[in-house]
Short mmCIF file of C-alpha atoms in Angstrom, two decimals:
data_model
loop_
_atom_site.label_atom_id
_atom_site.label_comp_id
_atom_site.label_asym_id
_atom_site.label_seq_id
_atom_site.Cartn_x
_atom_site.Cartn_y
_atom_site.Cartn_z
CA MET A 242 158.66 -172.92 126.61
CA TYR A 243 156.84 -174.76 123.85
CA SER A 244 153.97 -174.16 121.42
CA GLU A 245 151.31 -176.32 119.86
CA ILE A 246 148.40 -175.93 117.45
CA VAL A 247 145.18 -176.94 119.24
CA GLU A 248 141.45 -176.42 119.17
CA VAL A 249 140.62 -173.52 121.46
CA THR A 250 137.09 -173.78 122.83
CA PRO A 251 134.99 -171.26 124.80
CA GLU A 252 135.31 -173.54 127.82
CA LYS A 253 139.10 -173.55 127.60
CA CYS A 254 139.09 -169.76 127.22
CA ALA A 255 136.86 -169.38 130.29
CA SER A 256 139.34 -171.46 132.30
CA TRP A 257 142.23 -169.30 131.10
CA MET A 258 140.39 -166.07 131.86
CA GLU A 259 139.81 -167.21 135.44
CA LYS A 260 143.59 -167.43 135.85
CA ARG A 261 144.23 -164.02 134.33
CA THR A 262 145.00 -162.37 137.70
CA CYS A 263 148.65 -161.84 136.72
CA ASN A 264 147.59 -159.88 133.63
CA ARG A 265 145.94 -156.71 134.90
CA VAL A 266 145.57 -155.03 131.52
CA PRO A 267 141.83 -154.25 131.26
CA LEU A 268 139.90 -155.64 128.33
CA LYS A 269 139.19 -153.06 125.67
CA ARG A 270 135.69 -153.48 124.32
CA SER A 271 136.71 -152.25 120.86
CA ASN A 272 139.34 -155.01 120.59
CA VAL A 273 136.93 -157.71 121.74
CA ASP A 274 134.30 -156.51 119.26
CA LYS A 275 136.92 -156.49 116.49
CA PHE A 276 137.73 -160.17 117.10
CA LYS A 277 134.03 -161.02 117.33
CA SER A 278 133.48 -159.52 113.89
CA ILE A 279 136.43 -161.49 112.51
CA LEU A 280 135.07 -164.73 113.99
CA ARG A 281 131.51 -164.22 112.78
CA GLY A 282 132.74 -163.25 109.32
CA GLY A 283 134.75 -166.46 109.00
CA GLN A 284 137.96 -164.46 108.71
CA PHE A 285 139.89 -165.98 111.62
CA ARG A 286 143.11 -167.65 110.49
CA THR A 287 145.62 -169.79 112.34
CA THR A 288 148.87 -167.84 112.55
CA HIS A 289 151.86 -167.48 114.85
CA GLN A 290 149.70 -165.15 116.97
CA GLY A 291 147.38 -166.89 119.37
CA PHE A 292 147.53 -167.40 123.11
CA ALA A 293 150.35 -167.45 125.65
CA LEU A 294 150.41 -168.73 129.22
CA ASP A 295 153.16 -168.39 131.80
CA TRP A 296 154.41 -171.29 133.88
CA HIS A 297 151.68 -170.61 136.48
CA GLY A 298 149.02 -171.10 133.81
CA CYS A 299 148.19 -167.39 133.70
CA LEU A 300 147.04 -166.05 130.33
CA ILE A 301 149.49 -163.25 129.52
CA ASP A 302 148.54 -162.75 125.87
CA GLY A 303 145.39 -163.40 123.87
CA GLN A 304 142.80 -162.22 126.39
CA HIS A 305 140.82 -160.28 123.78
CA ARG A 306 140.67 -163.31 121.50
CA ALA A 307 139.60 -165.46 124.46
CA ALA A 308 136.83 -163.03 125.44
CA ALA A 309 135.58 -162.95 121.85
CA LEU A 310 135.46 -166.76 121.66
CA ILE A 311 133.49 -166.91 124.91
CA GLU A 312 130.99 -164.29 123.78
CA THR A 313 130.48 -165.84 120.32
CA ASP A 314 130.55 -169.44 121.66
CA MET A 315 132.86 -170.42 118.81
CA THR A 316 135.86 -172.76 118.58
CA VAL A 317 138.99 -172.05 116.54
CA THR A 318 142.31 -173.71 115.78
CA ALA A 319 145.12 -171.55 117.13
CA GLN A 320 148.69 -171.64 118.36
CA VAL A 321 149.09 -171.78 122.13
CA THR A 322 152.45 -171.18 123.80
CA TYR A 323 153.08 -172.50 127.32
CA ASN A 324 155.53 -172.04 130.18
CA LEU A 325 156.64 -168.49 129.47
CA ALA A 326 158.40 -166.67 132.29
CA PRO A 327 155.94 -164.30 134.05
CA ASP A 328 158.10 -161.25 133.29
CA THR A 329 157.67 -161.98 129.56
CA PHE A 330 154.44 -159.98 129.91
CA ALA A 331 156.49 -156.77 129.73
CA ALA A 332 157.78 -157.61 126.25
CA ILE A 333 154.44 -158.57 124.69
CA ASP A 334 152.92 -155.78 122.58
CA GLY A 335 154.97 -153.34 124.64
CA GLY A 336 155.30 -150.83 121.83
CA ARG A 337 151.73 -151.08 120.54
CA VAL A 338 149.01 -151.77 123.09
CA ARG A 339 150.17 -151.58 126.68
CA THR A 340 150.25 -148.19 128.38
CA ALA A 341 152.38 -146.98 131.28
CA GLY A 342 149.38 -147.55 133.53
CA ASP A 343 149.12 -151.16 132.32
CA PHE A 344 152.74 -151.87 133.21
CA VAL A 345 152.48 -150.08 136.56
CA ALA A 346 149.39 -152.14 137.41
CA GLN A 347 151.38 -155.29 136.67
CA ILE A 348 154.30 -154.12 138.82
CA THR A 349 152.38 -152.72 141.80
CA HIS A 350 149.09 -154.70 141.66
CA MET A 351 147.20 -151.42 141.90
CA LYS A 352 143.70 -150.99 140.53
CA GLN A 353 143.95 -149.92 136.89
CA SER A 354 142.48 -146.44 137.39
CA ASN A 355 145.03 -145.72 140.13
CA SER A 356 147.94 -147.15 138.18
CA ASN A 357 147.03 -144.87 135.25
CA VAL A 358 147.45 -141.84 137.55
CA TYR A 359 150.70 -143.22 138.96
CA GLY A 360 152.12 -144.13 135.55
CA ALA A 361 151.41 -140.65 134.16
CA ALA A 362 153.02 -139.07 137.23
CA LEU A 363 156.13 -141.23 136.82
CA LYS A 364 156.54 -140.08 133.21
CA ILE A 365 156.45 -136.43 134.31
CA LEU A 366 158.86 -137.04 137.19
CA ALA A 367 161.26 -138.94 134.93
CA ASN A 368 161.29 -136.20 132.28
CA ARG A 369 161.82 -133.59 135.00
CA ALA A 370 164.74 -135.56 136.43
CA ALA A 371 166.21 -135.88 132.93
CA GLY A 372 166.43 -132.09 132.71
CA LEU A 373 163.74 -131.60 130.07
CA HIS A 374 161.83 -128.33 130.03
CA TRP A 375 158.42 -128.51 131.71
CA THR A 376 156.70 -128.09 128.35
CA ARG A 377 158.01 -131.56 127.42
CA TRP A 378 157.38 -133.44 130.65
CA THR A 379 154.35 -135.33 129.32
CA SER A 380 156.08 -136.47 126.13
CA GLY A 381 157.75 -139.79 125.36
CA ARG A 382 157.02 -143.42 126.16
CA LEU A 383 158.51 -145.46 128.99
CA THR A 384 159.39 -149.15 128.75
CA ALA A 385 158.37 -151.70 131.34
CA GLU A 386 161.95 -151.87 132.59
CA GLN A 387 162.14 -148.09 133.00
CA LEU A 388 158.83 -148.02 134.85
CA HIS A 389 160.04 -150.73 137.21
CA GLU A 390 163.04 -148.57 138.10
CA LEU A 391 160.87 -145.47 138.50
CA VAL A 392 158.45 -147.24 140.84
CA LEU A 393 161.41 -148.04 143.08
CA LYS A 394 162.72 -144.47 142.81
CA TRP A 395 159.37 -142.77 143.52
CA PRO A 396 157.29 -145.28 145.50
CA VAL A 397 153.71 -144.18 146.12
CA GLU A 398 151.23 -146.30 148.04
CA GLU A 399 147.86 -146.92 146.40
CA GLU A 400 146.16 -145.37 149.42
CA ARG A 401 148.01 -142.13 148.70
CA ILE A 402 146.91 -142.21 145.05
CA LEU A 403 143.31 -142.77 146.16
CA ARG A 404 143.43 -139.81 148.53
CA LEU A 405 144.83 -137.53 145.84
CA VAL A 406 142.25 -138.77 143.33
CA GLY A 407 139.57 -137.84 145.86
CA LYS A 408 141.10 -134.42 146.43
CA GLY A 409 141.35 -133.89 142.68
CA LYS A 410 137.64 -134.55 142.28
CA GLN A 411 136.81 -132.11 145.07
CA CYS A 412 138.97 -129.38 143.50
CA HIS A 413 138.36 -130.30 139.85
CA ALA A 414 142.13 -130.71 139.73
CA SER A 415 144.38 -133.31 138.13
CA ALA A 416 145.15 -136.27 140.40
CA THR A 417 148.31 -136.83 138.35
CA GLY A 418 149.35 -133.22 138.94
CA LEU A 419 148.75 -133.55 142.68
CA THR A 420 150.78 -136.77 142.76
CA VAL A 421 153.67 -135.08 140.95
CA ALA A 422 153.56 -132.12 143.33
CA TYR A 423 153.46 -134.42 146.36
CA GLU A 424 156.54 -136.32 145.21
CA ILE A 425 158.48 -133.13 144.41
CA ILE A 426 157.58 -131.56 147.75
CA THR A 427 158.43 -134.66 149.78
CA ASP A 428 161.88 -134.77 148.19
CA GLY A 429 162.72 -132.04 150.67
CA TRP A 430 159.96 -132.05 153.27
CA PRO A 431 158.61 -134.86 155.49
CA GLY A 432 155.34 -136.39 154.40
CA HIS A 433 153.43 -135.10 157.42
CA VAL A 434 154.37 -131.54 156.47
CA ALA A 435 153.19 -132.04 152.89
CA ASP A 436 149.95 -133.45 154.31
CA LEU A 437 149.22 -130.09 155.93
CA PHE A 438 148.57 -128.88 152.40
CA PHE A 439 147.28 -131.93 150.53
CA ASP A 440 144.93 -133.23 153.23
CA ARG A 441 143.30 -129.83 153.63
CA ILE A 442 142.47 -128.79 150.11
CA GLY A 443 139.12 -129.59 148.53
CA ASP A 444 136.20 -129.92 150.91
CA ALA A 445 138.49 -129.59 153.94
CA SER A 446 139.52 -126.07 152.84
CA ARG A 447 136.10 -124.72 153.87
CA GLU A 448 137.27 -124.52 157.47
CA PHE A 449 139.80 -121.83 156.56
CA VAL A 450 139.05 -118.13 156.38
CA GLY A 451 140.88 -115.24 154.76
CA ARG A 452 143.48 -115.98 152.12
CA ASP A 453 144.77 -119.33 153.38
CA PRO A 454 146.69 -120.90 150.44
CA ARG A 455 144.77 -124.17 150.77
CA ALA A 456 141.46 -122.38 150.28
CA MET A 457 142.97 -120.22 147.54
CA TYR A 458 144.20 -123.29 145.66
CA THR A 459 140.81 -124.99 145.96
CA ASN A 460 138.85 -121.93 144.88
CA THR A 461 141.22 -121.20 141.99
CA MET A 462 140.90 -124.75 140.64
CA LEU A 463 137.11 -124.68 140.97
CA ASN A 464 136.81 -121.32 139.26
CA VAL A 465 139.27 -122.02 136.45
CA ASN A 466 138.14 -125.52 135.62
CA ARG A 467 134.42 -124.75 135.79
CA GLY A 468 133.07 -128.02 137.11
CA ILE A 469 135.34 -130.30 135.06
CA VAL A 470 138.26 -132.25 136.50
CA SER A 471 141.28 -130.86 134.67
CA ARG A 472 144.01 -132.99 133.11
CA ASP A 473 146.53 -130.16 132.96
CA SER A 474 148.90 -132.10 135.20
CA VAL A 475 152.15 -130.15 134.86
CA GLN A 476 150.48 -126.77 135.32
CA GLN A 477 148.52 -127.90 138.34
CA SER A 478 151.52 -129.51 139.98
CA ALA A 479 153.25 -126.13 139.70
CA GLN A 480 150.22 -124.34 141.16
CA ALA A 481 150.11 -126.78 144.08
CA ILE A 482 153.81 -126.15 144.79
CA LYS A 483 153.23 -122.39 144.75
CA ALA A 484 150.38 -122.79 147.24
CA PHE A 485 152.47 -125.07 149.47
CA ASN A 486 155.31 -122.52 149.47
CA ALA A 487 152.88 -119.79 150.51
CA LEU A 488 151.45 -121.98 153.27
CA ILE A 489 154.86 -122.72 154.80
CA SER A 490 156.24 -119.18 154.44
CA GLY A 491 153.05 -117.43 155.56
CA GLU A 492 152.69 -115.49 152.33
CA SER A 493 149.43 -114.31 150.85
CA ILE A 494 148.53 -115.25 147.28
CA GLY A 495 145.83 -113.88 145.04
CA THR A 496 145.22 -116.25 142.16
CA LEU A 497 147.38 -119.12 141.00
CA LYS A 498 148.12 -118.35 137.39
CA LYS A 499 149.33 -120.91 134.90
CA MET A 500 152.90 -120.81 133.67
CA LYS A 501 153.22 -119.11 130.30
CA MET A 502 154.65 -120.83 127.27
CA ALA A 503 157.33 -119.14 125.20
CA GLY A 504 156.01 -116.84 122.52
CA VAL A 505 156.10 -113.50 120.78
CA LYS A 506 154.31 -110.33 121.79
CA ILE A 507 153.79 -107.20 119.76
CA ILE A 508 154.74 -103.90 121.37
CA ALA A 509 154.83 -100.37 120.04
CA ASP A 510 158.13 -98.53 119.86
CA ARG A 511 157.71 -95.41 122.04
CA ARG A 512 159.71 -93.21 119.71
CA THR A 513 158.45 -94.27 116.31
CA GLY A 514 155.16 -95.96 117.12
CA GLU A 515 156.27 -98.87 114.97
CA GLU A 516 155.11 -102.35 115.98
CA VAL A 517 157.94 -104.54 117.22
CA HIS A 518 157.80 -108.32 117.66
CA GLN A 519 159.42 -109.21 120.96
CA GLU A 520 160.15 -112.82 121.93
CA TYR A 521 159.81 -113.96 125.52
CA LEU A 522 160.83 -117.18 127.26
CA ALA A 523 158.55 -119.66 128.94
CA ASP A 524 158.04 -119.22 132.69
CA ARG A 525 160.19 -121.31 134.98
CA TYR A 526 158.74 -124.21 136.93
CA PRO A 527 158.66 -123.23 140.63
CA GLU A 528 161.18 -124.58 143.11
CA VAL A 529 159.94 -125.94 146.42
CA ILE A 530 160.74 -123.67 149.36
CA PRO A 531 163.83 -125.11 151.13
CA ALA A 532 163.22 -127.12 154.29
CA THR A 533 163.92 -124.79 157.21
CA THR A 534 163.19 -124.53 160.91
CA HIS A 535 161.77 -121.05 160.35
CA VAL A 536 158.16 -121.79 159.45
CA SER A 537 155.46 -119.16 159.65
CA ASP A 538 152.45 -119.84 161.85
CA ARG A 539 150.29 -117.34 159.94
CA TRP A 540 148.24 -120.06 158.23
CA LEU A 541 149.32 -123.14 160.16
CA GLY A 542 148.69 -121.86 163.68
CA GLY A 543 149.53 -124.55 166.20
CA ASP A 544 150.38 -127.03 163.45
CA SER A 545 153.68 -125.28 162.83
CA THR A 546 154.96 -126.35 166.23
CA ARG A 547 154.90 -130.05 165.30
CA LEU A 548 156.56 -129.85 161.91
CA PHE A 549 159.91 -131.11 163.16
CA GLU A 550 158.81 -133.50 165.88
#
């Protein structure tokens, strides 16, 4: 690895940007515009921050500066560092700019929109596995190294993410929540069994009559979310698990209510009539029904006969 101070031209930047395939972090227009304003105002200064390329010639840092130079057709003097190891990408701006989705895109080569769903799902799954309460599953920040381990622990193909994104749009449900529910369910059930639920929600649920849990899940999401795709991932993963349990066990469900947070309710003492503040705990996250050979055919019909083939 070595660095040098050189003139960086729009042409050089264009060449670097063509080789940016290893860096799948999308350009943020606000950052590009910020650098354009700096350039046009004559405020750009040569510092230790500039551009970095790995040993394949891929630009792994400085893409916003490069885009700004191309768009303003300006040349600057800047530090350029060469021959970095490709995995250095994970350490650059890791605590400031890059999101979990950015790192997952780099690891899996997924499209950014799909890696954002996957990265958010991995955070929830990791917090669940760590024993945190469901109210804290979306908190915290994962490093690139942690995400690499989690991708190996919970591998999800991009095709699966795409299918769940599509189902989420049909139901106005969270694709992240559906991905979390799918991974939790398939910890104990084969994928083709989980597909009996996930493949048949959304538009496909119209073929069902009565109180089939797949139709109930779809209708509940549509009614509750009122035409907007919800981002309430943890809640909707729980609701999907409840519906899956009902599907496998042949139970009937009315509506799929959200889990309640902990709180305090006011009740009246029956003897004195005095108001009493009574604390109550948060609802528990549902467990997936255990894998068993006794599966009800109430909703599945003939499908139940092939569950264990």
